[in-house]
Every structure is written in structure tokens, then in C-alpha cells.
mmCIF file of C-alpha atoms and ligand atoms in Angstrom:
data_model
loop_
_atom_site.group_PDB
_atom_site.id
_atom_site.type_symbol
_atom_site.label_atom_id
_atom_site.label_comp_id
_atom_site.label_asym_id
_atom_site.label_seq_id
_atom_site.Cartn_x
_atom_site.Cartn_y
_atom_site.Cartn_z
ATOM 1 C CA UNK A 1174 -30.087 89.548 44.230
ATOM 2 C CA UNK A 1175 -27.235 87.033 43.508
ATOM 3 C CA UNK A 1176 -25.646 87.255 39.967
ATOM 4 C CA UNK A 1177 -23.405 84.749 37.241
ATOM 5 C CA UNK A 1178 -20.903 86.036 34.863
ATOM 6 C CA UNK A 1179 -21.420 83.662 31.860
ATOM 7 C CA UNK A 1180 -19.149 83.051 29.184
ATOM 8 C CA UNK A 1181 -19.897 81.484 25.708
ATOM 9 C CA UNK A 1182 -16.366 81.132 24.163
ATOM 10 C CA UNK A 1183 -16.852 80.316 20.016
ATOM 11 C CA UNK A 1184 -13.817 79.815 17.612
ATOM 12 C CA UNK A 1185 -15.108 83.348 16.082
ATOM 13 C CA UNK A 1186 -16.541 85.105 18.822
ATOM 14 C CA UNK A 1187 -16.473 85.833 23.075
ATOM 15 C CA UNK A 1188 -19.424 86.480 24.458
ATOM 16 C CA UNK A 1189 -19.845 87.050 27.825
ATOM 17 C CA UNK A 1190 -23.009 88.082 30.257
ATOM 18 C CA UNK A 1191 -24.134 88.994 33.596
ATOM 19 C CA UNK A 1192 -27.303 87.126 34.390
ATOM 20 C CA UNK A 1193 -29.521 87.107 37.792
ATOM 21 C CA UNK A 1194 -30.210 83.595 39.123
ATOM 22 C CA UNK A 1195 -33.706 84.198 38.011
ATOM 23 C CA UNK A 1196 -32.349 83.874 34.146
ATOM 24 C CA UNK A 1197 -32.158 87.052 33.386
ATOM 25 C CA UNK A 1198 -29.463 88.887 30.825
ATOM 26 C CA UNK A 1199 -29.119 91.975 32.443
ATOM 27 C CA UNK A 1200 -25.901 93.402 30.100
ATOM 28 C CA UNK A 1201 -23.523 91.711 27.207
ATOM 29 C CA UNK A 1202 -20.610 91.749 25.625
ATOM 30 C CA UNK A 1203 -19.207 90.100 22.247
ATOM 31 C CA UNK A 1204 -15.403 90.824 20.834
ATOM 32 C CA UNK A 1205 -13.934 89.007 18.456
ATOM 33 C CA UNK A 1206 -12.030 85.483 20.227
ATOM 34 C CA UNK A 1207 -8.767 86.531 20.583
ATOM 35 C CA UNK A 1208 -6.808 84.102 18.684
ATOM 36 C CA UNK A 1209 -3.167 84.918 19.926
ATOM 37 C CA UNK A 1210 -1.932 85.336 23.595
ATOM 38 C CA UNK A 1211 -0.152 83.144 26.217
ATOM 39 C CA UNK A 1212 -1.841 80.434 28.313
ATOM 40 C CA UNK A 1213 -3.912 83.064 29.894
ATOM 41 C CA UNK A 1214 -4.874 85.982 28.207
ATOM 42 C CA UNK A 1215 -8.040 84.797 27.510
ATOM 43 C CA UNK A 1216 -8.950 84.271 30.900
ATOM 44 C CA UNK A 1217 -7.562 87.590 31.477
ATOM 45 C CA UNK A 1218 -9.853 89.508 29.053
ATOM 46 C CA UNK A 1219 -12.861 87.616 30.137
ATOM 47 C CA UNK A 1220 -11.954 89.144 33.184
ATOM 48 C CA UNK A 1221 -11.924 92.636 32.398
ATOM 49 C CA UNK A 1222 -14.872 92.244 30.669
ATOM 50 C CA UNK A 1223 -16.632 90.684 33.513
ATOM 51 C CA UNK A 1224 -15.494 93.662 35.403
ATOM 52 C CA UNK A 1225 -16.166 96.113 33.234
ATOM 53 C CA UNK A 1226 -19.975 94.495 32.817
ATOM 54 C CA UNK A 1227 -20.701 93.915 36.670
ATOM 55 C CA UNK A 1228 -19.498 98.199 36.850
ATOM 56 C CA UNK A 1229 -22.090 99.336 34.059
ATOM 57 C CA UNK A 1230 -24.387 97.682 36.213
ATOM 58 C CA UNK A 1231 -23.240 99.258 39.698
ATOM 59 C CA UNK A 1232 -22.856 95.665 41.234
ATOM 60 C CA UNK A 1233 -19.630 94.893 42.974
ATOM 61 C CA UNK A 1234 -17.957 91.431 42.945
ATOM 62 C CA UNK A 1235 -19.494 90.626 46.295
ATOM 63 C CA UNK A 1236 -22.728 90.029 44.321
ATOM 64 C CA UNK A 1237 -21.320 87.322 41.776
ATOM 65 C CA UNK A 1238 -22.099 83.982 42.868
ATOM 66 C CA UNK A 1239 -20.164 82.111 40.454
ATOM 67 C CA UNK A 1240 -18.560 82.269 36.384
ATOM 68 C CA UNK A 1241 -19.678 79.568 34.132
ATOM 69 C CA UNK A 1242 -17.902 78.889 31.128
ATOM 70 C CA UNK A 1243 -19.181 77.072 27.692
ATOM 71 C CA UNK A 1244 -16.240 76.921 25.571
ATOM 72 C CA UNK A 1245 -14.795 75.140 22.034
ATOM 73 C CA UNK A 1246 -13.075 72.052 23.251
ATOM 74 C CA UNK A 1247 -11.354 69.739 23.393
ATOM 75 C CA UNK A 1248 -11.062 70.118 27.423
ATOM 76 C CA UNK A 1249 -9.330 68.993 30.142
ATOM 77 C CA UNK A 1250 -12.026 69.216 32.161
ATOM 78 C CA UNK A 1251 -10.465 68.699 35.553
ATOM 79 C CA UNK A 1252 -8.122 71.374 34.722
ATOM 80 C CA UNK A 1253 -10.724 73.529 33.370
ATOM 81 C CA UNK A 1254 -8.088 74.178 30.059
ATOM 82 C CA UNK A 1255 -8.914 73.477 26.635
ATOM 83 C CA UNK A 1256 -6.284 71.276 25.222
ATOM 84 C CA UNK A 1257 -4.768 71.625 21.007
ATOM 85 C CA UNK A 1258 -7.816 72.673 19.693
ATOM 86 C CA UNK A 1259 -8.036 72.766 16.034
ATOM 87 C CA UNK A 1260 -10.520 75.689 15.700
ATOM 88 C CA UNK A 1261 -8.019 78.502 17.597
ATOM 89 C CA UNK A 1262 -5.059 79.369 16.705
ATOM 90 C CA UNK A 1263 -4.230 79.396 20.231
ATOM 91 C CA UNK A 1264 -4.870 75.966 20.490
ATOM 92 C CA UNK A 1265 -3.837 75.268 24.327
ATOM 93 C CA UNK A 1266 -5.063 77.673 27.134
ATOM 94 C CA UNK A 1267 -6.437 77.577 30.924
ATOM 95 C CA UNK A 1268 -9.408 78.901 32.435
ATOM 96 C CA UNK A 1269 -10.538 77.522 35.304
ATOM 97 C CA UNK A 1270 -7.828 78.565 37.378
ATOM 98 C CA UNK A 1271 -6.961 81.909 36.523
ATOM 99 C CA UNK A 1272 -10.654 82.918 36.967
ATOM 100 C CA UNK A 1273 -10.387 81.391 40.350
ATOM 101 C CA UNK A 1274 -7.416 83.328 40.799
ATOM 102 C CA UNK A 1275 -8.530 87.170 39.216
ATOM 103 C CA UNK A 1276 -11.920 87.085 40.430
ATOM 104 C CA UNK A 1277 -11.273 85.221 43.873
ATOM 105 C CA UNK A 1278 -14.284 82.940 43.614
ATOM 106 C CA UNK A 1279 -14.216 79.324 44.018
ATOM 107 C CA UNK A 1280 -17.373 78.746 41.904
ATOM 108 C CA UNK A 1281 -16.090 78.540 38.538
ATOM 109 C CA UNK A 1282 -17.753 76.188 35.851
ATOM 110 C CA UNK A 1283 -15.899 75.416 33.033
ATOM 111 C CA UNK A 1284 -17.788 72.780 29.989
ATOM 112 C CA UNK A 1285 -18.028 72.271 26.325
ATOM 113 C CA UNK A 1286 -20.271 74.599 24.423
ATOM 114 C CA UNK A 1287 -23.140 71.952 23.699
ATOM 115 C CA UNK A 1288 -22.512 70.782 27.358
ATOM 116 C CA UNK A 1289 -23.598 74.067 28.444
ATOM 117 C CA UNK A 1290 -25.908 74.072 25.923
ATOM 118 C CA UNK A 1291 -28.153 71.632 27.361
ATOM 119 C CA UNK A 1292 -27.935 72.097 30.885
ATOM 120 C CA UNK A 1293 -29.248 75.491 29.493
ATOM 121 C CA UNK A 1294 -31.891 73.742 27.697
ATOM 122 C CA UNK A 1295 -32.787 71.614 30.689
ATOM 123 C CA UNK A 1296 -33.011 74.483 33.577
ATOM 124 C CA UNK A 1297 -34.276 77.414 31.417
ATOM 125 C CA UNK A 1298 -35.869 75.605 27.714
ATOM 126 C CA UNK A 1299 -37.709 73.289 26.730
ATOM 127 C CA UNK A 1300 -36.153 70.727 28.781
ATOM 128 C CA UNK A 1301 -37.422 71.943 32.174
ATOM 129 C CA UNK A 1302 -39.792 68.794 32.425
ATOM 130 C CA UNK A 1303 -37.889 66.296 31.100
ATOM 131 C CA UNK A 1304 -35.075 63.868 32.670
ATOM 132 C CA UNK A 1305 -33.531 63.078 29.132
ATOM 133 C CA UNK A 1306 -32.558 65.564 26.975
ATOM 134 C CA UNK A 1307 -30.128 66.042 24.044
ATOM 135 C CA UNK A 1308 -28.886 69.140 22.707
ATOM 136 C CA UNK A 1309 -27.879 69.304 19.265
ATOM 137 C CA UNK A 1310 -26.134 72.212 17.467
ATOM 138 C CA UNK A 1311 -25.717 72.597 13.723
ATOM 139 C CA UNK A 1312 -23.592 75.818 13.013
ATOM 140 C CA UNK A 1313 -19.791 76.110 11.801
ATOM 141 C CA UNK A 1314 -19.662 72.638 13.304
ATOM 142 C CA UNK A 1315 -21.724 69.955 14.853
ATOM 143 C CA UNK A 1316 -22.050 69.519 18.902
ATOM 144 C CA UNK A 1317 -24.466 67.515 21.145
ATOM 145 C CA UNK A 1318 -24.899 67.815 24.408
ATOM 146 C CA UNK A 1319 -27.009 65.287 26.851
ATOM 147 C CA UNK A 1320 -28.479 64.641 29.964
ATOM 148 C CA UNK A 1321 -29.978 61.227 30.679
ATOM 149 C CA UNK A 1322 -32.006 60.614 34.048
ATOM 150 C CA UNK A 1323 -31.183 64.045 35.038
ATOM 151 C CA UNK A 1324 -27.413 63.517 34.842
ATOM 152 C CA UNK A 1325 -25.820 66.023 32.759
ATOM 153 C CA UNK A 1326 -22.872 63.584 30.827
ATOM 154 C CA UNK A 1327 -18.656 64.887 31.045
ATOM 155 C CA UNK A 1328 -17.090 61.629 30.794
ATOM 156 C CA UNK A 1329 -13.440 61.311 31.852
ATOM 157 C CA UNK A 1330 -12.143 64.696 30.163
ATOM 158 C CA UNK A 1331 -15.427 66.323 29.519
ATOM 159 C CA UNK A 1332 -15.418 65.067 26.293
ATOM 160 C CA UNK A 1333 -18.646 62.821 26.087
ATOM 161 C CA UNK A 1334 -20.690 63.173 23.220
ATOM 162 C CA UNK A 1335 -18.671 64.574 20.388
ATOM 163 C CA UNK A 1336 -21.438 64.019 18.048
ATOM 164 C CA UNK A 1337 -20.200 65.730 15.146
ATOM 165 C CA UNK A 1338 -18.009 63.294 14.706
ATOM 166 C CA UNK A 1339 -20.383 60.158 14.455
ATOM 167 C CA UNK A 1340 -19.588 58.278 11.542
ATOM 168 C CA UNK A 1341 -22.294 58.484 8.820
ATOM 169 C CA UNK A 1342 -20.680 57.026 6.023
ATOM 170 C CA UNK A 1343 -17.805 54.387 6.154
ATOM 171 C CA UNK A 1344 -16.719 54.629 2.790
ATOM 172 C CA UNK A 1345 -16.164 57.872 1.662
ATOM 173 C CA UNK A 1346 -13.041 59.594 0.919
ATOM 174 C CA UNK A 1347 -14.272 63.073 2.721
ATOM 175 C CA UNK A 1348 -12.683 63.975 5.476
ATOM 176 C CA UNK A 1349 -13.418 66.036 8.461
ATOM 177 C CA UNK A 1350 -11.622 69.124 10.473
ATOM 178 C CA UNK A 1351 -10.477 66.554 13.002
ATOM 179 C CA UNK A 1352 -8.821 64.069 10.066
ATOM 180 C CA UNK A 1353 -11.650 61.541 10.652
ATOM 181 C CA UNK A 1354 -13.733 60.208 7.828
ATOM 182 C CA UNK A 1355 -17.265 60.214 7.773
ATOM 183 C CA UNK A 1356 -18.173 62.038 10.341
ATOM 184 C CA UNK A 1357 -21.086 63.638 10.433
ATOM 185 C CA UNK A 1358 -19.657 67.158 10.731
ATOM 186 C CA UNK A 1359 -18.372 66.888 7.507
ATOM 187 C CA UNK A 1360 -21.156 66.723 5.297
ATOM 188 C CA UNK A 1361 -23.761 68.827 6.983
ATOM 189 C CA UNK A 1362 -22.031 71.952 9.418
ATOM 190 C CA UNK A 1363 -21.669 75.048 7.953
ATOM 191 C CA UNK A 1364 -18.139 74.693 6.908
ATOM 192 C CA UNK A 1365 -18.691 71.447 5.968
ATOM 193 C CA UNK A 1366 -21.576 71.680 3.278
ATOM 194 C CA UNK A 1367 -19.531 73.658 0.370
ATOM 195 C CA UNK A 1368 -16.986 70.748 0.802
ATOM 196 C CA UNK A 1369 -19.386 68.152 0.645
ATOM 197 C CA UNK A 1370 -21.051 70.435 -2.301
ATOM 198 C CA UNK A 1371 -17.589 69.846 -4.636
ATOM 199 C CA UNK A 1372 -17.331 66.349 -3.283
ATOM 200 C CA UNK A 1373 -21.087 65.665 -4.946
ATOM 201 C CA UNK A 1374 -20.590 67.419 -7.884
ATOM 202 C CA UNK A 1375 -17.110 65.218 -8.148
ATOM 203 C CA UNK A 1376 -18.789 62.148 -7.483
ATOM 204 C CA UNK A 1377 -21.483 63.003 -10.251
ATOM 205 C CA UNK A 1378 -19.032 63.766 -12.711
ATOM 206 C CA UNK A 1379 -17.180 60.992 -12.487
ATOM 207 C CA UNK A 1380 -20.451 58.777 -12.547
ATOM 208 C CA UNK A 1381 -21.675 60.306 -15.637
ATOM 209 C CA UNK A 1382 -17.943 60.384 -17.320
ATOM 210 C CA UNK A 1383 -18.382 64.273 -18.602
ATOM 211 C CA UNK A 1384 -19.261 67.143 -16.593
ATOM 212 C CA UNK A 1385 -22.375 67.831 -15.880
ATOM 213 C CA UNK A 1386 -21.742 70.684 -13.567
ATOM 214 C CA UNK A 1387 -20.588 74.023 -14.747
ATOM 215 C CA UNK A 1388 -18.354 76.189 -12.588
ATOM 216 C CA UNK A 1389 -21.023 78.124 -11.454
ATOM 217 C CA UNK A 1390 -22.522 75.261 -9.407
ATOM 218 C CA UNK A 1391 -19.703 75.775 -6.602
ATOM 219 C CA UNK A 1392 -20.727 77.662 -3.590
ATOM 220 C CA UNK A 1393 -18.378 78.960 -1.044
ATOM 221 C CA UNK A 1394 -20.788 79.255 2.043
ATOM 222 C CA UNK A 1395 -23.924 77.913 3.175
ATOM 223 C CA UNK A 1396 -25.682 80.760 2.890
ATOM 224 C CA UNK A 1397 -24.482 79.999 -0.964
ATOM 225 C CA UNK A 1398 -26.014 77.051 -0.943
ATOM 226 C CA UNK A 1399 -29.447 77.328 0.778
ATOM 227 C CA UNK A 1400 -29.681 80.141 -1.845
ATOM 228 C CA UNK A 1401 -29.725 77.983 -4.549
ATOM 229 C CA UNK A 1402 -31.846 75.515 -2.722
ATOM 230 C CA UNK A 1403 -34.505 77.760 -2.282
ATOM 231 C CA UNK A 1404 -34.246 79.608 -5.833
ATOM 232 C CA UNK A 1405 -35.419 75.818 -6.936
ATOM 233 C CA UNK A 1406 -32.299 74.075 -8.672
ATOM 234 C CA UNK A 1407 -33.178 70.668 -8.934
ATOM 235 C CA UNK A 1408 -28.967 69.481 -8.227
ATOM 236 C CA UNK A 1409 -28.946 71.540 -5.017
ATOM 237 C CA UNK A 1410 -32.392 70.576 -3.738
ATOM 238 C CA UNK A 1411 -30.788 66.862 -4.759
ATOM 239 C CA UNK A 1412 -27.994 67.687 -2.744
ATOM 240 C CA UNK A 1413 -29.786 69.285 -0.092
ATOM 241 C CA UNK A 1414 -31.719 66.188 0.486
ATOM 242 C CA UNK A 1415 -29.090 63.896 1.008
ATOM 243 C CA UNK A 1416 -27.972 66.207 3.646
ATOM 244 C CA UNK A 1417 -31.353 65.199 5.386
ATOM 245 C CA UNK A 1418 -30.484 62.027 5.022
ATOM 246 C CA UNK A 1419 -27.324 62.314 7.059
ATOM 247 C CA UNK A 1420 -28.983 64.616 9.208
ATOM 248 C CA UNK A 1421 -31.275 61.654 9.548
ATOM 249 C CA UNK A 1422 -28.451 59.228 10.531
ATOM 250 C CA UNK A 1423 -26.918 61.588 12.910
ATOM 251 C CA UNK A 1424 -30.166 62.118 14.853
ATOM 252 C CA UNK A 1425 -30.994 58.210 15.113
ATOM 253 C CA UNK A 1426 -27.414 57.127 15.806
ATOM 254 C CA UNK A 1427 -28.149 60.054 19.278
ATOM 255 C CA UNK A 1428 -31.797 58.475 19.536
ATOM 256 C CA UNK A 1429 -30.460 54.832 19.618
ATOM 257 C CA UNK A 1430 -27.442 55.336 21.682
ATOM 258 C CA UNK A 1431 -29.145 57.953 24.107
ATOM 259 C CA UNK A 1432 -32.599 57.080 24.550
ATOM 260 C CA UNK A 1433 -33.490 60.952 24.817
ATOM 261 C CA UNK A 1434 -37.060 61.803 25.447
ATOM 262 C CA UNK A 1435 -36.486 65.782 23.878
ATOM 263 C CA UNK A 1436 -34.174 66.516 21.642
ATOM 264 C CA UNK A 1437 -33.698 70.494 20.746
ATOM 265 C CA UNK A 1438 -31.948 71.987 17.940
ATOM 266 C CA UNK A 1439 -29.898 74.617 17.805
ATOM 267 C CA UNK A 1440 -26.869 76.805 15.811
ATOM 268 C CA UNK A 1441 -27.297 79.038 13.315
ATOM 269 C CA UNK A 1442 -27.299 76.715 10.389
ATOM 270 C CA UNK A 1443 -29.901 74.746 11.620
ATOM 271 C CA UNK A 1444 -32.236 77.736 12.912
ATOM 272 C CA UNK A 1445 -32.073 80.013 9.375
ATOM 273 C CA UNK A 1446 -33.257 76.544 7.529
ATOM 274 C CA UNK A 1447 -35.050 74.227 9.805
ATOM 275 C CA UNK A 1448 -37.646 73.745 7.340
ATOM 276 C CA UNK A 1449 -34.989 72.473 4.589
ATOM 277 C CA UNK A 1450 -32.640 70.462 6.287
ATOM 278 C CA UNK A 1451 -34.380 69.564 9.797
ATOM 279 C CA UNK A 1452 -37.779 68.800 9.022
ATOM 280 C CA UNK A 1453 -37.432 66.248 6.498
ATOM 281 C CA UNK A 1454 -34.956 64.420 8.229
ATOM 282 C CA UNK A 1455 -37.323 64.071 11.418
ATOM 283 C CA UNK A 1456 -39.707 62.142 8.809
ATOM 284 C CA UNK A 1457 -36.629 59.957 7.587
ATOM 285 C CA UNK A 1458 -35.559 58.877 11.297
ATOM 286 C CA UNK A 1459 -37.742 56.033 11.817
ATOM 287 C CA UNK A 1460 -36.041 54.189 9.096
ATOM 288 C CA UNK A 1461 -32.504 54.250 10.696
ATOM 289 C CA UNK A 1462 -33.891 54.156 14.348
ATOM 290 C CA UNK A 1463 -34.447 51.364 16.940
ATOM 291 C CA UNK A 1464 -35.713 53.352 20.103
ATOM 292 C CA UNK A 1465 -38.892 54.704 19.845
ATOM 293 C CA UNK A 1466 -38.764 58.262 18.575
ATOM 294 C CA UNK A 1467 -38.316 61.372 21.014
ATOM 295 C CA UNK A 1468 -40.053 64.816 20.463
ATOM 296 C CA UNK A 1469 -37.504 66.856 18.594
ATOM 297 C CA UNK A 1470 -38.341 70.609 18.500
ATOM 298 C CA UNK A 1471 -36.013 74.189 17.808
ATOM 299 C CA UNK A 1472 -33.863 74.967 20.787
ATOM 300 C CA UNK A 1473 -35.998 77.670 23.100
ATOM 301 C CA UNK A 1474 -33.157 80.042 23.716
ATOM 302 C CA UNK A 1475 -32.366 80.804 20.347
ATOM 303 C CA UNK A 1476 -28.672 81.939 19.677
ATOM 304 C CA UNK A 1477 -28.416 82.487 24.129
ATOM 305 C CA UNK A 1478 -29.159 78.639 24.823
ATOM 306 C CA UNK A 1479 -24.343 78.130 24.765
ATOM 307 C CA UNK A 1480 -24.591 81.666 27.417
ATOM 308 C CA UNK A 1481 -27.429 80.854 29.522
ATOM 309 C CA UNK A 1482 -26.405 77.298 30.014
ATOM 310 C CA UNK A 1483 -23.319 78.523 31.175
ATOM 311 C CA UNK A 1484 -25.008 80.619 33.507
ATOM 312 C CA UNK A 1485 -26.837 77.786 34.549
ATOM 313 C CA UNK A 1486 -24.110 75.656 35.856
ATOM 314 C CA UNK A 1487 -23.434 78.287 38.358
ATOM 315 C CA UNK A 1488 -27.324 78.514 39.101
ATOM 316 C CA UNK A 1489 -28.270 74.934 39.335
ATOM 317 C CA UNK A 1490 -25.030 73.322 39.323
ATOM 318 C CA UNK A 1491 -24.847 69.747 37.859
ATOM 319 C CA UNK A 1492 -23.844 67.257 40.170
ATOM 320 C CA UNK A 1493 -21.739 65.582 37.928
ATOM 321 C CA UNK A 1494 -19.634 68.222 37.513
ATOM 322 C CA UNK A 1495 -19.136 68.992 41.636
ATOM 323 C CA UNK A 1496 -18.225 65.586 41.756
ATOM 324 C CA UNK A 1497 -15.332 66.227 39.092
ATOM 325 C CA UNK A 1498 -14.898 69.783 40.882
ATOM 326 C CA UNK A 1499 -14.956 68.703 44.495
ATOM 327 C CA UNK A 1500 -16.658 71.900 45.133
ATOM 328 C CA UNK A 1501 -20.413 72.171 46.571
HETATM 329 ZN ZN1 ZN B 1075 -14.448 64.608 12.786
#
């Protein structure tokens, strides 16, 4: 049996797997992200990780076909580092080439999160049957991920489809993580709804020129929030629904630029209240969208769709990505 070591790198945690090429998590790790370092430490723990993993398992190196990597970006993908990103306090590392170097293998995958995400989607999921597919995440932030006529999309960096940061609204004064304004991230991820909560309520007071909120309407998470949504307060269920309107937008602005025929759902956010903020704003895309409408459905890897897709790319590697890697 041939075997992957597949990493899912998040701004909170690493998680990293050994998989057999049949799909299979045979043994996992998760540790914190380490956050400080030099350019390669955290190449160097996935490493001993992966090392320590493959020996639980009484499989030597010999046996591991490949590492594929779904990391936080922004990437250089032809480099295989990920390049000032705002989520990390070590905001520039490599890891392409160190893991070529510690674990002497040539076959090493490195991609976005979402990127991973759908190739994930497409050789494992849902998207097994399907030539165009879209992946879209809604946790801490907002990611997409797409393949169109079987191609998975990198552009020239790897950066392709940054769909978080669609704009949604033009003029707004509430800015995103990135300094953009109106992206979509902003209103509807999980760090972004308690700001876009106090940017409502702001909005309302000033409308109604006294204050109509109370103190007690801020929320600090979105766990916060959906709480209050569900308990049946008319302002957050108000609230809530404008964030299935932007939901709404976000979807048709990937349905009319994309032409998907599937697009899945994932991240945490989106999964623990699909019904609230998902649902409705399938039955408000028609409104904003041109193409005719794909089948949009929960992600069918649950919280492993970022780790298998990165085990994936080793399996059935993308030919997009050779091409960048030059490797076959
Ligand atoms: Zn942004």
C-alpha cells in the first residue's frame, strides 16, 4: 500500500495526516500553529510530526508517495512559501522546499486551503461526477476554491479565487482584515459578523437619531450571535437576514463568474448554521444571478474536506499544478 502525509495548515491550528491512496485517515495529529519561528520551523515540525505519525503506524518513509500541503495564503506558489500573511504572526515562511529537503521526496504539493479544499471535494466528495465545481468555506474567514472543466484553477501565484474578498457592497465604510472595503469576508466570516453586528446597530442608531440598542445587544463571537438568532430576537434575526443577503451576493457573483455546476459548502460557521444563514440565501440567488443556478449542497467531508484534499493532490495530482511544478 502507498501512503500521503497531508497537511491542513489553519491560522489557529496544524493538522496533519497519514492517508492510504484509497482515502483513508489511518492516524492524526493537531497542535496549535506555531506562530513564531524562522523561515522554516514550520516545515520542520510538520516534519517530525510526519515522522512521528508514519512510526505509530510501523510504515517507513519508503512507503510515502508524496506530502500535500493546504495552507493559509497568500502563496508563492512556485516557491511553495506563503508570503506576509496577515493571519500568522509569522507572516513569511517556506515549505515546499524544506519538505523536499527533510523528507527526500520530490512529490511535494503545496496550495491554498480552499484550493485543496476542492480538489478534495472533486476526487473524494460530492464532486466526483462533476467537471465544475466550487468550493466555498465560511469559517474565521471566507475561501473558494474551483475547478472548471476539470482544471483545478492556481493562477499566476496560486492565488485565484480569493473569494472572500468579492466586493458586496461599494459603499460602506466597513472594512476587511486585508484593508479592502466591502468584501464579502467582512460581513459574514466568523470574525467578521460581531463587527458587522456593531456596524448595524451603528447604522440603526444613527438612522433613528437615539439609541435603540442597549449594550447588551453586542456580541463578541458568532456563536454570540446565532444564539440570539435562534432564542428569537427580532434585531438579530433582522441582522441575520441581511447576512443571507450577502451570502446571496457572494454565491451569485461565484455562479456568474464561474459557471459551476456543484457548489459545496464548507467551514465551521457555515456547517453549525446552514439552516440560518445558507439556506435562505440559496432561495435569494436567482435575483442577483445571470447563469442558470448550480446544485449547491454541504461539503461531504465535513471538517477533513482542507486534509483530504491535500492528500489528494498527491493521489490524483492536478495537472495544473505539475505544469507549475515541472514534476510528473
Ligand atoms: Zn478583504
Amino acid at each position: 500500500m502507498k501512503y500521503v502525509i497531508a497537511v491542513d495548515l489553519g491560522a489557529t491550528n496544524l493538522r496533519v495526516g497519514i492517508y492510504s491512496f484509497d482515502g483513508e485517515l489511518r492516524n492524526l495529529h493537531i497542535i496549535r500553529t506555531p506562530s513564531k519561528g524562522g523561515k522554516n520551523t514550520i516545515a520542520e515540525v510538520i516534519y517530525d510530526i510526519g515522522i512521528k505519525l508514519l512510526r505509530d503506524l510501523g510504515l517507513s518513509g519508503d512507503e510515502v508517495v508524496g506530502i500535500g500541503i493546504g495552507t493559509i495564503g497568500p502563496l508563492d506558489i512556485r516557491r511553495g512559501e506563503v508570503v506576509n500573511t496577515p493571519n500568522l504572526e509569522l507572516r513569511s515562511f517556506r515549505l515546499r522546499e524544506p519538505l523536499i529537503d527533510l523528507f527526500n521526496k520530490n512529490h511535494v504539493y503545496v496550495v491554498n486551503d480552499c484550493v485543496a479544499g476542492v480538489w478534495g471535494e472533486k476526487t473524494f466528495g460530492h464532486g466526483v461526477n462533476y467537471s465544475n465545481v466550487v468550493y466555498v468555506t465560511i469559517s474565521t474567514g471566507v475561501g473558494g476554491g474551483v475547478v472548471i472543466n476539470d482544471n483545478l484553477m492556481l493562477g499566476k501565484d496560486g492565488n485565484a479565487h480569493e473569494v472572500g474578498h468579492l466586493v458586496i457592497n461599494y459603499d460602506d465604510e466597513l472594512r476587511c482584515g486585508c484593508g479592502g472595503v466591502g468584501h464579502w469576508e467582512a460581513y459574514a466570516s466568523g470574525s467578521g459578523i460581531p463587527r458587522f453586528v456593531k456596524h448595524y446597530m451603528k447604522n440603526l442608531t444613527t438612522k433613528h437619531r437615539n439609541s435603540i440598542v442597549s449594550l447588551d445587544d453586542e456580541v463578541t463571537t458568532p456563536e454570540e450571535f446565532f444564539n440570539r438568532v435562534r432564542t428569537g430576537s427580532k434585531l438579530f434575526n433582522d441582522i441575520c437576514y441581511e447576512i443571507c443577503k450577502i451570502n446571496a451576493a457572494g454565491l451569485a457573483s461565484i455562479v456568474n463568474a464561474y459557471d459551476p455546476e456543484l457548489i459545496t459548502i464548507g467551514g465551521s460557521v457555515a456547517l453549525a448554521n446552514y439552516g440560518l444563514i445558507i439556506e435562505p440565501a440559496i432561495k435569494l440567488l436567482k435575483q442577483y444571478s445571470l447563469n442558470r443556478l448550480p446544485e449547491i449542497k454541504p461539503t461531504k467531508l465535513g471538517s477533513e474536506t482542507v486534509l483530504k484534499g491535500a492528500a489528494s493532490l498527491v493521489i490524483k495530482p492536478p495537472k495544473t499544478l505539475l505544469e507549475i511544478y515541472g514534476t510528473s
